[in-house]
Structures are given as C-alpha cells and as structure tokens.
C-alpha cells in the first residue's frame, strides 16, 4: 500500500511525465484561481455555460454559440483542472511571454483597439484572483496613467512587464 501512496504523491507533486511539472507551485496556484473564476457553477468542470457566464461577468454578453463551441473543441473532453492546465501548457510552450500577456488583455478588448477602460481594469484587478491593494492600484496608475478619456494602453503595460521600463535601465 505504501508504494501506491508514494506514486500518487509523486504524481501530485509533479512527476516527470505530468503537466504539473511544467509549472512551479505559484503558477499552478494562479491557474487554479483562474480555473475557479471560470468554473462559474463550481462543479469542477468548465463547460459552455461557464464560458458564457464568464464572458457575461466581463461585460461581454451575446457570445455566439459557435464561438463557445470552438473554444470547447480545443479540449479533447471535459475540462477539469488537469485538462485546463495541460491546455495552457501546450499554448505556452515556446510562447513569448509578452505575446501571452498581450493575448490575455486582448480577451478584454474585443474590438482590438489596444486600450481598455481604466475603471474596468481596476475593478478586475481589485475583485478577481490575486487582488491588488489600493497601494498597488495607486502605483499602477502612477506608472501607467490612463489617457484623458479614461483608457489604458495595455500594450505598453505588457511591454514594461516583460522588458522593464526604459527608466529602470539607466
């Protein structure tokens, strides 16, 4: 009985041939939080209705069934956390971190304008997953002030996150 437990523990801790070995514990926790946000009905499986509800929570109503079906087809079956992690592992393999971060922002920018509303971004950052403190929000707006219309250039944010600020290089 002990060897079975050891094998199970090794697999859970990220044995060589499993998806958990692709990420460190912090990343796995962040993916788990993202999974929980998307799994709106908390049944441990992301389905089409969870995706629809997640889009609605982000302010995007009227998502076409075809679009949701395309997303669901990316998985080989039901999307539990391990499948979710595997899908991200496959997507991120060899991906440029700037492209990955920009891609995440693009989900919030369906028109592809390269900007999102300051108020919307602030609400997301203070209410979802790893919540920003008021001090972190203040620092972010100091570093990335919105334009006069209240829009934030997320491409600039992505660039600075992945390359550092030019001022930091001096």
Short mmCIF file of N, CA and C in Angstrom, two decimals:
data_model
loop_
_atom_site.label_atom_id
_atom_site.label_comp_id
_atom_site.label_asym_id
_atom_site.label_seq_id
_atom_site.Cartn_x
_atom_site.Cartn_y
_atom_site.Cartn_z
N UNK A 1 0.82 -1.20 0.00
CA UNK A 1 0.00 0.00 0.00
C UNK A 1 0.86 1.27 0.00
N UNK A 2 1.96 1.27 0.69
CA UNK A 2 2.84 2.44 0.74
C UNK A 2 3.35 2.86 -0.64
N UNK A 3 3.77 1.91 -1.51
CA UNK A 3 4.26 2.34 -2.83
C UNK A 3 3.20 3.08 -3.64
N UNK A 4 1.93 2.64 -3.55
CA UNK A 4 0.87 3.33 -4.28
C UNK A 4 0.76 4.78 -3.82
N UNK A 5 0.80 4.98 -2.50
CA UNK A 5 0.71 6.34 -1.97
C UNK A 5 1.88 7.18 -2.46
N UNK A 6 3.06 6.60 -2.46
CA UNK A 6 4.25 7.34 -2.89
C UNK A 6 4.12 7.74 -4.36
N UNK A 7 3.62 6.81 -5.18
CA UNK A 7 3.43 7.13 -6.61
C UNK A 7 2.41 8.25 -6.77
N UNK A 8 1.30 8.13 -6.03
CA UNK A 8 0.27 9.15 -6.12
C UNK A 8 0.82 10.51 -5.68
N UNK A 9 1.60 10.52 -4.60
CA UNK A 9 2.17 11.76 -4.10
C UNK A 9 3.14 12.33 -5.13
N UNK A 10 3.97 11.48 -5.72
CA UNK A 10 4.92 11.94 -6.74
C UNK A 10 4.18 12.57 -7.91
N UNK A 11 3.09 11.93 -8.31
CA UNK A 11 2.30 12.48 -9.42
C UNK A 11 1.70 13.83 -9.02
N UNK A 12 1.18 13.91 -7.81
CA UNK A 12 0.56 15.16 -7.37
C UNK A 12 1.59 16.27 -7.24
N UNK A 13 2.81 15.92 -6.90
CA UNK A 13 3.85 16.93 -6.74
C UNK A 13 4.54 17.27 -8.05
N UNK A 14 4.17 16.61 -9.11
CA UNK A 14 4.71 16.97 -10.42
C UNK A 14 5.75 15.99 -10.91
N UNK A 15 5.36 14.74 -11.01
CA UNK A 15 6.26 13.72 -11.56
C UNK A 15 6.67 14.06 -12.97
N UNK A 16 7.70 13.43 -13.48
CA UNK A 16 8.34 13.83 -14.73
C UNK A 16 7.40 13.90 -15.93
N UNK A 17 6.46 12.97 -16.03
CA UNK A 17 5.66 12.95 -17.26
C UNK A 17 4.31 13.62 -17.08
N UNK A 18 4.14 14.45 -16.05
CA UNK A 18 2.83 15.06 -15.96
C UNK A 18 2.88 16.57 -16.05
N UNK A 19 1.72 17.14 -16.32
CA UNK A 19 1.60 18.57 -16.60
C UNK A 19 2.03 19.43 -15.42
N UNK A 20 1.90 18.93 -14.20
CA UNK A 20 2.24 19.72 -13.03
C UNK A 20 3.73 20.03 -12.96
N UNK A 21 4.54 19.25 -13.66
CA UNK A 21 5.99 19.51 -13.66
C UNK A 21 6.37 20.68 -14.56
N UNK A 22 5.44 21.13 -15.40
CA UNK A 22 5.73 22.24 -16.32
C UNK A 22 5.71 23.59 -15.62
N UNK A 23 5.06 23.65 -14.45
CA UNK A 23 4.85 24.92 -13.76
C UNK A 23 5.33 24.84 -12.32
N UNK A 24 5.71 25.99 -11.76
CA UNK A 24 6.06 25.98 -10.34
C UNK A 24 4.77 26.11 -9.53
N UNK A 25 4.88 25.94 -8.21
CA UNK A 25 3.70 25.95 -7.34
C UNK A 25 2.91 27.25 -7.44
N UNK A 26 3.61 28.38 -7.53
CA UNK A 26 2.93 29.68 -7.63
C UNK A 26 2.09 29.74 -8.90
N UNK A 27 2.67 29.29 -10.01
CA UNK A 27 1.93 29.30 -11.28
C UNK A 27 0.72 28.38 -11.21
N UNK A 28 0.90 27.20 -10.63
CA UNK A 28 -0.22 26.26 -10.51
C UNK A 28 -1.34 26.89 -9.69
N UNK A 29 -0.98 27.57 -8.60
CA UNK A 29 -1.99 28.23 -7.77
C UNK A 29 -2.72 29.31 -8.57
N UNK A 30 -1.98 30.07 -9.38
CA UNK A 30 -2.61 31.11 -10.20
C UNK A 30 -3.55 30.50 -11.23
N UNK A 31 -3.14 29.38 -11.85
CA UNK A 31 -4.02 28.70 -12.80
C UNK A 31 -5.26 28.16 -12.08
N UNK A 32 -5.08 27.67 -10.85
CA UNK A 32 -6.20 27.15 -10.07
C UNK A 32 -7.20 28.28 -9.79
N UNK A 33 -6.69 29.46 -9.44
CA UNK A 33 -7.57 30.60 -9.21
C UNK A 33 -8.32 30.99 -10.48
N UNK A 34 -7.61 31.00 -11.60
CA UNK A 34 -8.26 31.32 -12.89
C UNK A 34 -9.32 30.27 -13.21
N UNK A 35 -9.00 29.00 -12.99
CA UNK A 35 -9.96 27.91 -13.24
C UNK A 35 -11.21 28.13 -12.40
N UNK A 36 -11.01 28.48 -11.13
CA UNK A 36 -12.14 28.69 -10.22
C UNK A 36 -13.01 29.86 -10.67
N UNK A 37 -12.38 30.92 -11.19
CA UNK A 37 -13.14 32.07 -11.69
C UNK A 37 -13.99 31.65 -12.89
N UNK A 38 -13.42 30.84 -13.78
CA UNK A 38 -14.14 30.42 -15.00
C UNK A 38 -15.20 29.37 -14.69
N UNK A 39 -14.92 28.48 -13.73
CA UNK A 39 -15.87 27.42 -13.36
C UNK A 39 -16.99 28.03 -12.53
N UNK A 40 -17.85 28.80 -13.20
CA UNK A 40 -18.86 29.61 -12.54
C UNK A 40 -19.81 28.80 -11.65
N UNK A 41 -20.14 27.57 -12.05
CA UNK A 41 -21.08 26.78 -11.24
C UNK A 41 -20.38 25.89 -10.23
N UNK A 42 -19.05 25.98 -10.16
CA UNK A 42 -18.23 25.30 -9.15
C UNK A 42 -18.40 23.77 -9.13
N UNK A 43 -18.57 23.18 -10.32
CA UNK A 43 -18.72 21.73 -10.36
C UNK A 43 -17.42 21.01 -10.71
N UNK A 44 -16.32 21.77 -10.86
CA UNK A 44 -15.03 21.15 -11.16
C UNK A 44 -14.78 20.91 -12.64
N UNK A 45 -15.73 21.29 -13.47
CA UNK A 45 -15.62 21.11 -14.93
C UNK A 45 -16.01 22.44 -15.59
N UNK A 46 -15.20 22.91 -16.53
CA UNK A 46 -15.56 24.10 -17.29
C UNK A 46 -16.37 23.64 -18.50
N UNK A 47 -17.60 24.13 -18.59
CA UNK A 47 -18.44 23.79 -19.74
C UNK A 47 -18.85 25.08 -20.48
N UNK A 48 -19.65 24.91 -21.51
CA UNK A 48 -20.04 26.03 -22.36
C UNK A 48 -20.75 27.13 -21.56
N UNK A 49 -21.61 26.74 -20.63
CA UNK A 49 -22.34 27.72 -19.83
C UNK A 49 -21.38 28.49 -18.91
N UNK A 50 -20.35 27.81 -18.39
CA UNK A 50 -19.34 28.50 -17.58
C UNK A 50 -18.65 29.58 -18.41
N UNK A 51 -18.30 29.24 -19.65
CA UNK A 51 -17.65 30.21 -20.53
C UNK A 51 -18.58 31.39 -20.80
N UNK A 52 -19.85 31.09 -21.09
CA UNK A 52 -20.83 32.14 -21.36
C UNK A 52 -20.95 33.06 -20.13
N UNK A 53 -21.04 32.47 -18.94
CA UNK A 53 -21.18 33.25 -17.71
C UNK A 53 -19.92 34.08 -17.43
N UNK A 54 -18.75 33.53 -17.75
CA UNK A 54 -17.50 34.26 -17.54
C UNK A 54 -17.45 35.47 -18.47
N UNK A 55 -17.81 35.28 -19.72
CA UNK A 55 -17.85 36.41 -20.66
C UNK A 55 -18.84 37.46 -20.16
N UNK A 56 -20.00 37.02 -19.68
CA UNK A 56 -21.00 37.96 -19.17
C UNK A 56 -20.45 38.74 -17.98
N UNK A 57 -19.73 38.07 -17.10
CA UNK A 57 -19.14 38.74 -15.94
C UNK A 57 -18.11 39.79 -16.36
N UNK A 58 -17.50 39.60 -17.53
CA UNK A 58 -16.53 40.57 -18.05
C UNK A 58 -17.21 41.63 -18.91
N UNK A 59 -18.55 41.57 -18.98
CA UNK A 59 -19.28 42.59 -19.72
C UNK A 59 -19.54 42.24 -21.17
N UNK A 60 -19.18 41.04 -21.56
CA UNK A 60 -19.41 40.64 -22.95
C UNK A 60 -20.61 39.70 -23.01
N UNK A 61 -21.74 40.27 -23.35
CA UNK A 61 -22.97 39.49 -23.43
C UNK A 61 -23.11 39.00 -24.87
N UNK A 62 -24.10 38.25 -25.19
CA UNK A 62 -24.37 37.81 -26.57
C UNK A 62 -23.19 37.13 -27.26
N UNK A 63 -22.47 36.26 -26.56
CA UNK A 63 -21.41 35.49 -27.19
C UNK A 63 -22.09 34.40 -28.02
N UNK A 64 -21.64 34.27 -29.27
CA UNK A 64 -22.26 33.29 -30.18
C UNK A 64 -21.94 31.86 -29.74
N UNK A 65 -22.93 30.98 -29.90
CA UNK A 65 -22.75 29.56 -29.58
C UNK A 65 -21.57 28.97 -30.35
N UNK A 66 -21.43 29.40 -31.63
CA UNK A 66 -20.34 28.87 -32.46
C UNK A 66 -18.97 29.19 -31.84
N UNK A 67 -18.86 30.40 -31.30
CA UNK A 67 -17.60 30.82 -30.67
C UNK A 67 -17.30 29.97 -29.43
N UNK A 68 -18.34 29.73 -28.63
CA UNK A 68 -18.17 28.90 -27.43
C UNK A 68 -17.85 27.46 -27.82
N UNK A 69 -18.53 26.96 -28.87
CA UNK A 69 -18.26 25.60 -29.34
C UNK A 69 -16.81 25.44 -29.80
N UNK A 70 -16.29 26.46 -30.51
CA UNK A 70 -14.90 26.43 -30.97
C UNK A 70 -13.95 26.34 -29.77
N UNK A 71 -14.25 27.12 -28.74
CA UNK A 71 -13.41 27.08 -27.54
C UNK A 71 -13.45 25.69 -26.90
N UNK A 72 -14.65 25.14 -26.79
CA UNK A 72 -14.80 23.83 -26.14
C UNK A 72 -14.10 22.73 -26.95
N UNK A 73 -14.05 22.89 -28.28
CA UNK A 73 -13.41 21.89 -29.14
C UNK A 73 -11.90 21.81 -28.93
N UNK A 74 -11.32 22.86 -28.32
CA UNK A 74 -9.87 22.84 -28.08
C UNK A 74 -9.48 21.76 -27.08
N UNK A 75 -10.43 21.31 -26.28
CA UNK A 75 -10.16 20.23 -25.32
C UNK A 75 -10.64 18.91 -25.90
N UNK A 76 -9.98 17.84 -25.50
CA UNK A 76 -10.34 16.52 -26.03
C UNK A 76 -11.55 15.93 -25.32
N UNK A 77 -11.97 16.55 -24.24
CA UNK A 77 -13.11 16.05 -23.47
C UNK A 77 -13.48 17.07 -22.42
N UNK A 78 -14.10 16.61 -21.32
CA UNK A 78 -14.47 17.55 -20.25
C UNK A 78 -13.24 18.28 -19.71
N UNK A 79 -13.39 19.55 -19.39
CA UNK A 79 -12.25 20.37 -18.95
C UNK A 79 -12.23 20.46 -17.43
N UNK A 80 -11.50 19.50 -16.81
CA UNK A 80 -11.26 19.61 -15.38
C UNK A 80 -9.97 20.40 -15.20
N UNK A 81 -9.50 20.55 -13.97
CA UNK A 81 -8.32 21.39 -13.76
C UNK A 81 -7.08 20.84 -14.46
N UNK A 82 -6.87 19.53 -14.45
CA UNK A 82 -5.69 18.95 -15.11
C UNK A 82 -5.72 19.20 -16.60
N UNK A 83 -6.89 19.06 -17.23
CA UNK A 83 -7.03 19.33 -18.67
C UNK A 83 -6.77 20.81 -18.94
N UNK A 84 -7.33 21.67 -18.09
CA UNK A 84 -7.14 23.13 -18.19
C UNK A 84 -5.65 23.47 -18.15
N UNK A 85 -4.95 22.89 -17.19
CA UNK A 85 -3.51 23.14 -17.04
C UNK A 85 -2.74 22.62 -18.26
N UNK A 86 -3.13 21.45 -18.74
CA UNK A 86 -2.48 20.87 -19.92
C UNK A 86 -2.68 21.77 -21.14
N UNK A 87 -3.90 22.28 -21.30
CA UNK A 87 -4.18 23.16 -22.43
C UNK A 87 -3.30 24.41 -22.37
N UNK A 88 -3.16 24.99 -21.18
CA UNK A 88 -2.30 26.17 -21.05
C UNK A 88 -0.85 25.79 -21.29
N UNK A 89 -0.43 24.64 -20.81
CA UNK A 89 0.94 24.19 -21.03
C UNK A 89 1.25 24.09 -22.51
N UNK A 90 0.30 23.53 -23.27
CA UNK A 90 0.50 23.40 -24.72
C UNK A 90 0.53 24.77 -25.40
N UNK A 91 -0.35 25.66 -24.95
CA UNK A 91 -0.41 27.01 -25.54
C UNK A 91 0.85 27.81 -25.22
N UNK A 92 1.38 27.63 -24.02
CA UNK A 92 2.50 28.46 -23.57
C UNK A 92 3.86 27.92 -24.01
N UNK A 93 3.89 26.65 -24.43
CA UNK A 93 5.15 26.05 -24.83
C UNK A 93 5.78 26.86 -25.95
N UNK A 94 6.92 27.45 -25.69
CA UNK A 94 7.62 28.23 -26.71
C UNK A 94 7.00 29.60 -26.97
N UNK A 95 6.01 29.98 -26.17
CA UNK A 95 5.36 31.27 -26.40
C UNK A 95 6.19 32.40 -25.79
N UNK A 96 6.15 33.52 -26.45
CA UNK A 96 6.80 34.72 -25.95
C UNK A 96 5.94 35.27 -24.82
N UNK A 97 6.53 35.50 -23.63
CA UNK A 97 5.73 35.99 -22.51
C UNK A 97 4.95 37.27 -22.84
N UNK A 98 5.53 38.15 -23.65
CA UNK A 98 4.81 39.38 -24.00
C UNK A 98 3.56 39.05 -24.81
N UNK A 99 3.67 38.10 -25.74
CA UNK A 99 2.50 37.69 -26.53
C UNK A 99 1.42 37.08 -25.65
N UNK A 100 1.84 36.29 -24.65
CA UNK A 100 0.89 35.64 -23.76
C UNK A 100 0.13 36.69 -22.95
N UNK A 101 0.85 37.65 -22.39
CA UNK A 101 0.21 38.69 -21.58
C UNK A 101 -0.68 39.57 -22.45
N UNK A 102 -0.19 39.94 -23.62
CA UNK A 102 -1.00 40.74 -24.55
C UNK A 102 -2.26 39.98 -24.93
N UNK A 103 -2.11 38.68 -25.17
CA UNK A 103 -3.27 37.85 -25.52
C UNK A 103 -4.32 37.84 -24.42
N UNK A 104 -3.88 37.84 -23.17
CA UNK A 104 -4.83 37.88 -22.05
C UNK A 104 -5.59 39.21 -22.05
N UNK A 105 -4.89 40.30 -22.30
CA UNK A 105 -5.56 41.60 -22.36
C UNK A 105 -6.51 41.68 -23.55
N UNK A 106 -6.14 41.04 -24.67
CA UNK A 106 -6.98 41.11 -25.88
C UNK A 106 -8.37 40.51 -25.65
N UNK A 107 -8.46 39.56 -24.72
CA UNK A 107 -9.76 38.99 -24.38
C UNK A 107 -10.68 40.10 -23.85
N UNK A 108 -10.09 41.09 -23.18
CA UNK A 108 -10.85 42.19 -22.60
C UNK A 108 -11.06 43.33 -23.60
N UNK A 109 -10.49 43.17 -24.79
CA UNK A 109 -10.54 44.21 -25.82
C UNK A 109 -11.04 43.61 -27.14
N UNK A 110 -12.33 43.21 -27.19
CA UNK A 110 -12.84 42.51 -28.37
C UNK A 110 -12.70 43.29 -29.68
N UNK A 111 -12.64 44.62 -29.61
CA UNK A 111 -12.50 45.42 -30.84
C UNK A 111 -11.04 45.58 -31.25
N UNK A 112 -10.11 45.11 -30.43
CA UNK A 112 -8.69 45.16 -30.78
C UNK A 112 -8.11 46.56 -30.87
N UNK A 113 -8.56 47.47 -30.03
CA UNK A 113 -8.08 48.85 -30.07
C UNK A 113 -6.76 49.06 -29.33
N UNK A 114 -6.36 48.09 -28.50
CA UNK A 114 -5.10 48.22 -27.76
C UNK A 114 -5.26 48.98 -26.45
N UNK A 115 -6.48 49.33 -26.12
CA UNK A 115 -6.75 50.05 -24.87
C UNK A 115 -7.99 49.44 -24.20
N UNK A 116 -8.04 49.57 -22.87
CA UNK A 116 -9.23 49.17 -22.13
C UNK A 116 -9.54 50.25 -21.09
N UNK A 117 -10.78 50.28 -20.62
CA UNK A 117 -11.20 51.29 -19.66
C UNK A 117 -10.47 51.11 -18.33
N UNK A 118 -9.95 52.21 -17.81
CA UNK A 118 -9.25 52.21 -16.51
C UNK A 118 -10.17 51.62 -15.44
N UNK A 119 -11.42 52.08 -15.40
CA UNK A 119 -12.36 51.64 -14.38
C UNK A 119 -12.57 50.13 -14.44
N UNK A 120 -12.70 49.58 -15.66
CA UNK A 120 -12.91 48.14 -15.83
C UNK A 120 -11.68 47.35 -15.37
N UNK A 121 -10.48 47.80 -15.78
CA UNK A 121 -9.25 47.11 -15.38
C UNK A 121 -9.08 47.17 -13.87
N UNK A 122 -9.33 48.32 -13.29
CA UNK A 122 -9.20 48.47 -11.84
C UNK A 122 -10.17 47.54 -11.11
N UNK A 123 -11.40 47.46 -11.61
CA UNK A 123 -12.38 46.57 -10.98
C UNK A 123 -11.91 45.12 -11.04
N UNK A 124 -11.41 44.69 -12.19
CA UNK A 124 -10.89 43.33 -12.32
C UNK A 124 -9.73 43.07 -11.36
N UNK A 125 -8.80 44.01 -11.31
CA UNK A 125 -7.60 43.83 -10.50
C UNK A 125 -7.87 43.86 -9.00
N UNK A 126 -8.98 44.46 -8.60
CA UNK A 126 -9.27 44.54 -7.17
C UNK A 126 -10.32 43.53 -6.71
N UNK A 127 -10.94 42.81 -7.66
CA UNK A 127 -12.01 41.87 -7.27
C UNK A 127 -11.75 40.43 -7.68
N UNK A 128 -10.79 40.17 -8.56
CA UNK A 128 -10.58 38.82 -9.08
C UNK A 128 -9.22 38.27 -8.65
N UNK A 129 -9.16 36.98 -8.44
CA UNK A 129 -7.91 36.23 -8.16
C UNK A 129 -7.00 36.93 -7.17
N UNK A 130 -5.78 37.22 -7.58
CA UNK A 130 -4.77 37.81 -6.71
C UNK A 130 -5.02 39.32 -6.67
N UNK A 131 -5.90 39.75 -5.78
CA UNK A 131 -6.41 41.13 -5.76
C UNK A 131 -5.33 42.17 -5.45
N UNK A 132 -5.37 43.26 -6.20
CA UNK A 132 -4.47 44.39 -5.95
C UNK A 132 -4.95 45.17 -4.74
N UNK A 133 -4.01 45.65 -3.95
CA UNK A 133 -4.33 46.53 -2.81
C UNK A 133 -4.51 47.95 -3.35
N UNK A 134 -5.10 48.85 -2.56
CA UNK A 134 -5.22 50.26 -3.01
C UNK A 134 -3.84 50.85 -3.34
N UNK A 135 -2.82 50.49 -2.58
CA UNK A 135 -1.47 50.99 -2.83
C UNK A 135 -0.95 50.50 -4.19
N UNK A 136 -1.18 49.22 -4.50
CA UNK A 136 -0.74 48.67 -5.80
C UNK A 136 -1.48 49.35 -6.95
N UNK A 137 -2.77 49.62 -6.78
CA UNK A 137 -3.54 50.31 -7.82
C UNK A 137 -2.96 51.71 -8.03
N UNK A 138 -2.69 52.41 -6.92
CA UNK A 138 -2.12 53.77 -7.00
C UNK A 138 -0.79 53.74 -7.75
N UNK A 139 0.06 52.77 -7.44
CA UNK A 139 1.36 52.63 -8.11
C UNK A 139 1.19 52.33 -9.59
N UNK A 140 0.19 51.50 -9.91
CA UNK A 140 -0.03 51.15 -11.31
C UNK A 140 -0.44 52.38 -12.11
N UNK A 141 -1.36 53.17 -11.58
CA UNK A 141 -1.81 54.35 -12.32
C UNK A 141 -0.71 55.40 -12.39
N UNK A 142 0.20 55.41 -11.41
CA UNK A 142 1.34 56.33 -11.48
C UNK A 142 2.27 55.90 -12.62
N UNK A 143 2.45 54.59 -12.78
CA UNK A 143 3.34 54.06 -13.82
C UNK A 143 2.68 54.07 -15.20
N UNK A 144 1.37 53.83 -15.23
CA UNK A 144 0.64 53.71 -16.50
C UNK A 144 -0.62 54.58 -16.45
N UNK A 145 -0.45 55.90 -16.47
CA UNK A 145 -1.64 56.77 -16.36
C UNK A 145 -2.56 56.60 -17.56
N UNK A 146 -3.87 56.57 -17.28
CA UNK A 146 -4.84 56.50 -18.39
C UNK A 146 -4.84 57.80 -19.18
N UNK A 147 -5.34 57.74 -20.42
CA UNK A 147 -5.43 58.96 -21.23
C UNK A 147 -6.63 59.81 -20.75
N UNK A 148 -6.85 60.93 -21.39
CA UNK A 148 -7.91 61.86 -20.96
C UNK A 148 -9.31 61.25 -21.03
N UNK A 149 -9.48 60.20 -21.85
CA UNK A 149 -10.79 59.56 -21.96
C UNK A 149 -10.95 58.39 -20.97
N UNK A 150 -9.91 58.18 -20.12
CA UNK A 150 -10.00 57.11 -19.13
C UNK A 150 -9.62 55.74 -19.67
N UNK A 151 -8.88 55.72 -20.78
CA UNK A 151 -8.46 54.45 -21.38
C UNK A 151 -6.99 54.18 -21.04
N UNK A 152 -6.66 52.88 -20.91
CA UNK A 152 -5.31 52.46 -20.55
C UNK A 152 -4.70 51.67 -21.72
N UNK A 153 -3.47 52.01 -22.09
CA UNK A 153 -2.74 51.34 -23.16
C UNK A 153 -2.12 50.05 -22.60
N UNK A 154 -2.81 48.92 -22.80
CA UNK A 154 -2.32 47.68 -22.21
C UNK A 154 -1.08 47.13 -22.93
N UNK A 155 -0.87 47.51 -24.18
CA UNK A 155 0.33 47.03 -24.88
C UNK A 155 1.58 47.60 -24.21
N UNK A 156 1.51 48.83 -23.75
CA UNK A 156 2.62 49.43 -23.01
C UNK A 156 2.85 48.69 -21.69
N UNK A 157 1.77 48.36 -21.00
CA UNK A 157 1.88 47.61 -19.74
C UNK A 157 2.58 46.27 -20.01
N UNK A 158 2.15 45.57 -21.05
CA UNK A 158 2.74 44.26 -21.39
C UNK A 158 4.23 44.40 -21.70
N UNK A 159 4.58 45.44 -22.44
CA UNK A 159 5.98 45.65 -22.81
C UNK A 159 6.82 45.87 -21.56
N UNK A 160 6.35 46.73 -20.67
CA UNK A 160 7.12 47.04 -19.45
C UNK A 160 7.22 45.81 -18.55
N UNK A 161 6.14 45.03 -18.44
CA UNK A 161 6.17 43.82 -17.61
C UNK A 161 7.25 42.86 -18.11
N UNK A 162 7.37 42.71 -19.42
CA UNK A 162 8.29 41.72 -19.97
C UNK A 162 9.69 42.25 -20.27
N UNK A 163 9.84 43.56 -20.49
CA UNK A 163 11.15 44.11 -20.86
C UNK A 163 11.71 45.08 -19.84
N UNK A 164 10.89 45.50 -18.90
CA UNK A 164 11.32 46.53 -17.95
C UNK A 164 11.11 47.90 -18.55
N UNK A 165 11.04 48.88 -17.67
CA UNK A 165 10.83 50.26 -18.10
C UNK A 165 12.16 50.85 -18.52
N UNK A 166 12.17 51.65 -19.56
CA UNK A 166 13.40 52.29 -20.04
C UNK A 166 14.06 53.08 -18.92
N UNK A 167 13.23 53.69 -18.04
CA UNK A 167 13.77 54.47 -16.92
C UNK A 167 14.54 53.56 -15.96
N UNK A 168 14.12 52.29 -15.84
CA UNK A 168 14.79 51.34 -14.94
C UNK A 168 16.15 50.95 -15.45
N UNK A 169 16.40 51.11 -16.74
CA UNK A 169 17.64 50.65 -17.35
C UNK A 169 18.80 51.63 -17.14
N UNK A 170 18.47 52.86 -16.75
CA UNK A 170 19.50 53.91 -16.64
C UNK A 170 20.43 53.65 -15.47
#
